[in-house]
């Protein structure tokens, strides 16, 4: 199995600068932004209805920037519409940004650090001040288009392997290489590893791992074979797009899902987004790094509860919150409003 190098760019270390270490130590909450797969029909409907003063202006600015009817897509779009990669990515990031802004404005939510699962890293970089919100949305719109084009050229897919050690899944990928390219795409938790690649090879891996003791395999409803070498041909084109936008150093520490380590600068963030296309998501490493650095409170900011579930199973004793619906958003606003000093 061929995986891109996880070394940081020249001149960058794996540790955050002293200012980031100080900021990180002062905040006990890690905000986690979801990636593709957490979208759902109507995911922003209650946000627009209950928090319109924050949600509507943000969505309207995003619509003008992207030329997409994002308010309609995020409040009443169908599952079929949201399944298209080039629509899913900006819609999910826009909704997560709305949730974050609602928490920030109405609950004074101020996490000590942020992270994102794959696509969610763009939202995390906005929250950390690295990217302008509209620039992040423009980038993910292009990212979605490029990734969808790969799927049109090369039929591929992704599947989650449940109940088998990641090393055994890696071995199955090697053993299935005669059927085509297939690699590990997501290290989500100890018992959940996602593979990605050409459709026949993914099917072969699923057959192998079930024979080797996996509890089950689950085909993922995604529009392209993400986070594998099939995406490596996009890196130069996307690097040119990344070069058009300003990346500043983070004011809030950011954990990268590409490396599982801290992002040290705006330029480091830019390089990691380029590599992200064909690199596996190292979510287990993200959570282990957060735990080692003292984080015990985790908030999933955006649609879905996937990251919350992964965190509970990976970080024993962690306090985990999600914002998947209006009740949970309201509860977190109330909690952060009354415990602002603890959140900070």
Tab-separated table of C-alpha atoms in Angstrom:
chain	number	residue	atom	x	y	z
A	1	UNK	CA	0.000	0.000	0.000
A	2	UNK	CA	1.406	3.378	-1.021
A	3	UNK	CA	0.675	6.307	1.254
A	4	UNK	CA	1.940	9.879	0.917
A	5	UNK	CA	4.572	11.000	3.392
A	6	UNK	CA	3.247	12.412	6.653
A	7	UNK	CA	6.313	14.571	7.263
A	8	UNK	CA	5.588	18.306	7.723
A	9	UNK	CA	6.816	20.736	5.076
A	10	UNK	CA	10.369	21.968	5.217
A	11	UNK	CA	10.944	24.321	8.100
A	12	UNK	CA	7.923	23.092	10.091
A	13	UNK	CA	8.074	21.005	13.235
A	14	UNK	CA	5.463	18.717	14.680
A	15	UNK	CA	5.008	20.810	17.840
A	16	UNK	CA	3.015	24.064	17.879
A	17	UNK	CA	4.870	27.285	18.663
A	18	UNK	CA	5.057	28.446	22.274
A	19	UNK	CA	2.083	30.796	21.898
A	20	UNK	CA	-0.086	27.949	20.633
A	21	UNK	CA	1.046	25.683	23.464
A	22	UNK	CA	0.022	28.329	25.969
A	23	UNK	CA	-3.368	28.830	24.327
A	24	UNK	CA	-3.931	25.099	24.090
A	25	UNK	CA	-3.206	24.512	27.757
A	26	UNK	CA	-5.650	27.213	28.818
A	27	UNK	CA	-8.696	25.687	27.113
A	28	UNK	CA	-10.170	22.311	28.049
A	29	UNK	CA	-12.566	21.989	25.096
A	30	UNK	CA	-11.705	20.590	21.664
A	31	UNK	CA	-14.222	21.584	18.974
A	32	UNK	CA	-14.552	18.892	16.294
A	33	UNK	CA	-16.032	19.630	12.866
A	34	UNK	CA	-17.574	16.739	10.887
A	35	UNK	CA	-16.670	15.631	7.391
A	36	UNK	CA	-18.573	14.251	4.449
A	37	UNK	CA	-21.092	11.615	5.452
A	38	UNK	CA	-22.592	13.687	8.266
A	39	UNK	CA	-24.867	15.673	5.946
A	40	UNK	CA	-28.611	15.077	6.077
A	41	UNK	CA	-31.716	16.632	4.508
A	42	UNK	CA	-32.910	19.689	6.422
A	43	UNK	CA	-29.677	19.950	8.404
A	44	UNK	CA	-29.893	23.763	8.655
A	45	UNK	CA	-33.687	24.103	8.856
A	46	UNK	CA	-33.903	24.636	12.617
A	47	UNK	CA	-30.843	26.868	12.600
A	48	UNK	CA	-32.518	29.216	10.123
A	49	UNK	CA	-35.822	29.068	12.005
A	50	UNK	CA	-34.467	29.537	15.533
A	51	UNK	CA	-31.239	31.464	14.954
A	52	UNK	CA	-32.015	33.358	11.775
A	53	UNK	CA	-30.164	36.535	12.735
A	54	UNK	CA	-26.914	34.575	12.606
A	55	UNK	CA	-27.717	31.814	10.119
A	56	UNK	CA	-29.441	33.728	7.331
A	57	UNK	CA	-26.782	36.421	6.679
A	58	UNK	CA	-24.011	33.822	6.674
A	59	UNK	CA	-25.849	31.566	4.233
A	60	UNK	CA	-26.765	34.495	1.997
A	61	UNK	CA	-23.114	35.611	1.803
A	62	UNK	CA	-22.133	32.050	0.963
A	63	UNK	CA	-24.773	31.876	-1.769
A	64	UNK	CA	-23.456	35.017	-3.423
A	65	UNK	CA	-19.860	33.799	-3.222
A	66	UNK	CA	-20.538	30.336	-4.650
A	67	UNK	CA	-23.516	30.883	-6.935
A	68	UNK	CA	-25.364	28.056	-5.188
A	69	UNK	CA	-28.810	28.191	-3.507
A	70	UNK	CA	-27.241	27.053	-0.236
A	71	UNK	CA	-30.115	28.114	2.007
A	72	UNK	CA	-32.501	25.950	0.022
A	73	UNK	CA	-30.016	23.064	-0.206
A	74	UNK	CA	-29.249	23.105	3.515
A	75	UNK	CA	-32.846	23.498	4.672
A	76	UNK	CA	-34.899	21.503	2.167
A	77	UNK	CA	-32.517	19.694	-0.168
A	78	UNK	CA	-33.164	16.008	-0.737
A	79	UNK	CA	-30.812	13.161	0.123
A	80	UNK	CA	-30.191	12.700	-3.604
A	81	UNK	CA	-29.182	16.340	-4.041
A	82	UNK	CA	-26.887	16.172	-1.032
A	83	UNK	CA	-25.241	12.995	-2.331
A	84	UNK	CA	-23.430	14.907	-5.080
A	85	UNK	CA	-19.890	15.565	-3.848
A	86	UNK	CA	-19.673	19.046	-5.369
A	87	UNK	CA	-22.880	20.019	-3.518
A	88	UNK	CA	-22.272	18.100	-0.297
A	89	UNK	CA	-18.961	19.698	0.533
A	90	UNK	CA	-19.925	23.407	0.515
A	91	UNK	CA	-23.336	22.614	2.046
A	92	UNK	CA	-21.830	20.723	4.970
A	93	UNK	CA	-19.128	23.301	5.632
A	94	UNK	CA	-21.687	26.132	5.448
A	95	UNK	CA	-23.971	24.386	7.939
A	96	UNK	CA	-21.110	23.665	10.336
A	97	UNK	CA	-20.009	27.306	10.117
A	98	UNK	CA	-23.538	28.389	10.984
A	99	UNK	CA	-23.615	26.112	14.029
A	100	UNK	CA	-20.246	27.451	15.164
A	101	UNK	CA	-21.327	31.079	14.742
A	102	UNK	CA	-24.578	30.440	16.623
A	103	UNK	CA	-22.641	28.909	19.517
A	104	UNK	CA	-20.091	31.702	19.470
A	105	UNK	CA	-22.554	34.595	19.314
A	106	UNK	CA	-25.314	33.204	21.506
A	107	UNK	CA	-23.337	31.030	23.888
A	108	UNK	CA	-19.903	32.690	23.921
A	109	UNK	CA	-18.415	29.365	22.880
A	110	UNK	CA	-14.600	29.617	22.773
A	111	UNK	CA	-12.845	26.266	22.452
A	112	UNK	CA	-9.235	25.813	23.481
A	113	UNK	CA	-8.448	24.050	20.208
A	114	UNK	CA	-10.195	22.868	17.044
A	115	UNK	CA	-9.971	19.993	14.596
A	116	UNK	CA	-11.911	18.565	11.680
A	117	UNK	CA	-12.428	15.179	10.122
A	118	UNK	CA	-11.223	15.500	6.497
A	119	UNK	CA	-13.566	18.115	4.973
A	120	UNK	CA	-14.233	19.397	8.494
A	121	UNK	CA	-10.649	20.642	8.666
A	122	UNK	CA	-11.688	23.595	6.487
A	123	UNK	CA	-14.268	24.615	9.077
A	124	UNK	CA	-11.688	24.175	11.823
A	125	UNK	CA	-9.275	26.467	9.982
A	126	UNK	CA	-11.971	29.138	9.758
A	127	UNK	CA	-12.645	28.814	13.490
A	128	UNK	CA	-8.895	29.160	14.133
A	129	UNK	CA	-8.617	32.297	11.997
A	130	UNK	CA	-6.443	30.654	9.329
A	131	UNK	CA	-9.003	30.981	6.518
A	132	UNK	CA	-11.705	33.506	5.762
A	133	UNK	CA	-15.127	31.755	5.804
A	134	UNK	CA	-15.948	32.596	2.181
A	135	UNK	CA	-12.481	31.564	1.030
A	136	UNK	CA	-12.911	28.209	2.771
A	137	UNK	CA	-16.237	27.707	1.013
A	138	UNK	CA	-14.748	28.625	-2.365
A	139	UNK	CA	-11.976	26.098	-1.804
A	140	UNK	CA	-14.291	23.262	-0.833
A	141	UNK	CA	-16.483	23.990	-3.845
A	142	UNK	CA	-13.464	23.481	-6.120
A	143	UNK	CA	-12.335	20.489	-4.041
A	144	UNK	CA	-15.737	18.856	-4.470
A	145	UNK	CA	-15.732	19.414	-8.225
A	146	UNK	CA	-12.250	17.953	-8.626
A	147	UNK	CA	-13.040	14.921	-6.501
A	148	UNK	CA	-16.299	14.280	-8.340
A	149	UNK	CA	-14.401	14.353	-11.643
A	150	UNK	CA	-12.132	11.550	-10.415
A	151	UNK	CA	-15.162	9.400	-9.739
A	152	UNK	CA	-16.440	9.979	-13.267
A	153	UNK	CA	-13.127	8.842	-14.748
A	154	UNK	CA	-12.436	5.951	-12.349
A	155	UNK	CA	-15.356	4.082	-10.781
A	156	UNK	CA	-14.475	3.685	-7.135
A	157	UNK	CA	-15.922	3.415	-3.705
A	158	UNK	CA	-15.319	3.277	0.013
A	159	UNK	CA	-16.263	0.785	2.690
A	160	UNK	CA	-15.975	0.721	6.462
A	161	UNK	CA	-14.524	-2.379	8.076
A	162	UNK	CA	-15.959	-2.958	11.545
A	163	UNK	CA	-14.400	-5.109	14.231
A	164	UNK	CA	-10.931	-5.779	12.824
A	165	UNK	CA	-7.531	-4.346	13.714
A	166	UNK	CA	-6.243	-1.720	11.274
A	167	UNK	CA	-3.064	-3.699	10.578
A	168	UNK	CA	-5.169	-6.603	9.317
A	169	UNK	CA	-7.153	-4.253	7.088
A	170	UNK	CA	-3.899	-2.903	5.665
A	171	UNK	CA	-2.802	-6.490	4.952
A	172	UNK	CA	-6.097	-7.189	3.178
A	173	UNK	CA	-5.537	-4.123	0.990
A	174	UNK	CA	-2.156	-5.489	-0.044
A	175	UNK	CA	-3.616	-8.913	-0.706
A	176	UNK	CA	-6.409	-7.438	-2.848
A	177	UNK	CA	-4.071	-5.331	-4.992
A	178	UNK	CA	-4.469	-7.732	-7.913
A	179	UNK	CA	-8.034	-6.445	-8.268
A	180	UNK	CA	-6.954	-2.808	-8.484
A	181	UNK	CA	-5.871	0.017	-6.228
A	182	UNK	CA	-7.253	-0.012	-2.676
A	183	UNK	CA	-5.844	1.669	0.434
A	184	UNK	CA	-6.824	2.588	3.971
A	185	UNK	CA	-8.559	5.964	3.838
A	186	UNK	CA	-9.687	6.528	7.440
A	187	UNK	CA	-8.304	5.324	10.736
A	188	UNK	CA	-11.472	6.234	12.615
A	189	UNK	CA	-11.112	4.139	15.764
A	190	UNK	CA	-9.496	0.928	16.885
A	191	UNK	CA	-12.309	-1.205	15.495
A	192	UNK	CA	-13.331	0.919	12.500
A	193	UNK	CA	-11.134	1.405	9.451
A	194	UNK	CA	-12.309	2.710	6.082
A	195	UNK	CA	-10.848	1.548	2.763
A	196	UNK	CA	-11.002	3.405	-0.547
A	197	UNK	CA	-10.111	2.666	-4.136
A	198	UNK	CA	-11.251	1.041	-7.352
A	199	UNK	CA	-14.583	-0.709	-6.946
A	200	UNK	CA	-13.438	-4.312	-7.656
A	201	UNK	CA	-10.538	-3.957	-5.207
A	202	UNK	CA	-12.763	-2.513	-2.473
A	203	UNK	CA	-15.151	-5.433	-2.943
A	204	UNK	CA	-12.237	-7.876	-2.716
A	205	UNK	CA	-11.031	-6.309	0.548
A	206	UNK	CA	-14.516	-6.588	2.013
A	207	UNK	CA	-14.608	-10.284	1.183
A	208	UNK	CA	-11.138	-10.860	2.647
A	209	UNK	CA	-11.716	-9.045	5.927
A	210	UNK	CA	-15.018	-10.806	6.561
A	211	UNK	CA	-13.189	-14.117	6.114
A	212	UNK	CA	-10.507	-12.900	8.541
A	213	UNK	CA	-12.845	-12.023	11.388
A	214	UNK	CA	-14.372	-8.617	10.714
A	215	UNK	CA	-17.813	-8.210	12.241
A	216	UNK	CA	-19.137	-6.594	9.069
A	217	UNK	CA	-18.358	-4.246	6.217
A	218	UNK	CA	-20.462	-1.241	5.238
A	219	UNK	CA	-20.411	0.371	1.801
A	220	UNK	CA	-20.308	4.152	2.238
A	221	UNK	CA	-22.625	6.403	0.213
A	222	UNK	CA	-19.945	8.756	-1.110
A	223	UNK	CA	-19.446	10.224	-4.538
A	224	UNK	CA	-15.759	9.399	-5.003
A	225	UNK	CA	-12.914	7.206	-3.660
A	226	UNK	CA	-11.584	9.750	-1.178
A	227	UNK	CA	-8.208	9.707	0.596
A	228	UNK	CA	-6.378	7.252	-1.617
A	229	UNK	CA	-3.815	7.456	-4.397
A	230	UNK	CA	-6.549	7.832	-7.022
A	231	UNK	CA	-6.776	11.415	-5.784
A	232	UNK	CA	-3.045	12.159	-6.057
A	233	UNK	CA	-3.418	13.474	-9.602
A	234	UNK	CA	-5.470	16.366	-8.237
A	235	UNK	CA	-2.781	17.679	-5.912
A	236	UNK	CA	-1.013	20.020	-8.347
A	237	UNK	CA	-4.244	21.514	-9.661
A	238	UNK	CA	-5.614	21.997	-6.169
A	239	UNK	CA	-2.282	23.392	-4.942
A	240	UNK	CA	-2.653	26.149	-7.536
A	241	UNK	CA	-6.123	26.886	-6.178
A	242	UNK	CA	-4.830	26.911	-2.598
A	243	UNK	CA	-2.185	29.410	-3.672
A	244	UNK	CA	-4.861	31.951	-4.594
A	245	UNK	CA	-6.010	32.381	-1.000
A	246	UNK	CA	-4.528	33.865	2.128
A	247	UNK	CA	-3.602	31.530	4.987
A	248	UNK	CA	-2.684	33.181	8.295
A	249	UNK	CA	-1.178	31.625	11.400
A	250	UNK	CA	-3.820	30.141	13.744
A	251	UNK	CA	-4.994	32.153	16.746
A	252	UNK	CA	-6.475	28.943	18.168
A	253	UNK	CA	-4.478	25.689	17.949
A	254	UNK	CA	-5.566	23.250	15.231
A	255	UNK	CA	-5.075	19.495	15.124
A	256	UNK	CA	-4.708	18.175	11.577
A	257	UNK	CA	-6.445	14.961	10.571
A	258	UNK	CA	-3.704	14.417	7.970
A	259	UNK	CA	-0.982	13.950	10.597
A	260	UNK	CA	-2.802	13.747	13.920
A	261	UNK	CA	-0.504	16.557	15.095
A	262	UNK	CA	-0.703	20.312	15.625
A	263	UNK	CA	-0.630	22.706	12.680
A	264	UNK	CA	2.220	25.147	13.223
A	265	UNK	CA	1.473	27.933	10.731
A	266	UNK	CA	-0.772	29.104	7.952
A	267	UNK	CA	1.653	27.776	5.339
A	268	UNK	CA	1.712	24.412	7.103
A	269	UNK	CA	-2.099	24.377	6.920
A	270	UNK	CA	-2.008	25.123	3.183
A	271	UNK	CA	0.395	22.230	2.527
A	272	UNK	CA	-1.664	19.808	4.635
A	273	UNK	CA	-4.830	20.638	2.682
A	274	UNK	CA	-2.999	19.742	-0.509
A	275	UNK	CA	-1.832	16.429	0.928
A	276	UNK	CA	-5.224	15.721	2.462
A	277	UNK	CA	-6.732	14.719	-0.886
A	278	UNK	CA	-4.760	11.478	-1.152
A	279	UNK	CA	-3.760	10.922	2.496
A	280	UNK	CA	-5.642	8.823	5.036
A	281	UNK	CA	-7.596	10.502	7.830
A	282	UNK	CA	-5.754	9.772	11.083
A	283	UNK	CA	-8.608	10.405	13.480
A	284	UNK	CA	-7.344	7.947	16.089
A	285	UNK	CA	-4.100	9.945	16.238
A	286	UNK	CA	-6.037	13.221	16.526
A	287	UNK	CA	-7.887	11.973	19.593
A	288	UNK	CA	-4.785	10.421	21.161
A	289	UNK	CA	-2.883	13.694	20.731
A	290	UNK	CA	-5.749	15.668	22.247
A	291	UNK	CA	-5.967	13.301	25.217
A	292	UNK	CA	-2.189	13.390	25.756
A	293	UNK	CA	-2.318	17.193	25.795
A	294	UNK	CA	-4.981	17.271	28.487
A	295	UNK	CA	-8.279	17.574	26.621
A	296	UNK	CA	-11.176	15.846	28.343
A	297	UNK	CA	-14.103	17.846	26.883
A	298	UNK	CA	-15.065	17.457	23.228
A	299	UNK	CA	-17.835	19.199	21.262
A	300	UNK	CA	-18.902	18.083	17.786
A	301	UNK	CA	-19.902	21.284	15.980
A	302	UNK	CA	-22.135	20.620	12.979
A	303	UNK	CA	-24.570	17.999	11.684
A	304	UNK	CA	-24.381	14.401	12.826
A	305	UNK	CA	-22.985	12.555	15.821
A	306	UNK	CA	-20.337	10.379	14.177
A	307	UNK	CA	-17.378	12.139	15.779
A	308	UNK	CA	-19.070	12.120	19.172
A	309	UNK	CA	-19.462	8.352	19.014
A	310	UNK	CA	-15.861	7.832	17.894
A	311	UNK	CA	-14.610	10.072	20.698
A	312	UNK	CA	-16.558	8.281	23.414
A	313	UNK	CA	-15.116	4.957	22.313
A	314	UNK	CA	-11.560	6.228	21.911
A	315	UNK	CA	-11.191	8.566	24.915
A	316	UNK	CA	-12.574	6.791	28.010
A	317	UNK	CA	-14.157	9.170	30.507
A	318	UNK	CA	-14.340	12.075	28.068
A	319	UNK	CA	-17.188	14.559	28.275
A	320	UNK	CA	-18.671	14.701	24.779
A	321	UNK	CA	-21.381	16.980	23.368
A	322	UNK	CA	-22.950	17.159	19.909
A	323	UNK	CA	-24.978	19.811	18.084
A	324	UNK	CA	-26.957	17.569	15.754
A	325	UNK	CA	-30.358	19.112	16.500
A	326	UNK	CA	-32.033	22.182	17.993
A	327	UNK	CA	-32.294	20.657	21.461
A	328	UNK	CA	-28.579	19.912	21.639
A	329	UNK	CA	-27.632	23.335	20.273
A	330	UNK	CA	-29.847	25.024	22.867
A	331	UNK	CA	-28.401	22.878	25.670
A	332	UNK	CA	-24.848	23.753	24.701
A	333	UNK	CA	-25.653	27.465	24.428
A	334	UNK	CA	-27.120	27.324	27.922
A	335	UNK	CA	-24.153	25.375	29.252
A	336	UNK	CA	-21.507	27.617	27.730
A	337	UNK	CA	-23.330	30.799	28.693
A	338	UNK	CA	-23.352	29.780	32.342
A	339	UNK	CA	-19.898	28.207	32.381
A	340	UNK	CA	-17.933	30.542	30.147
A	341	UNK	CA	-14.866	30.455	32.361
A	342	UNK	CA	-14.754	26.654	32.127
A	343	UNK	CA	-15.049	26.651	28.325
A	344	UNK	CA	-12.176	29.127	28.079
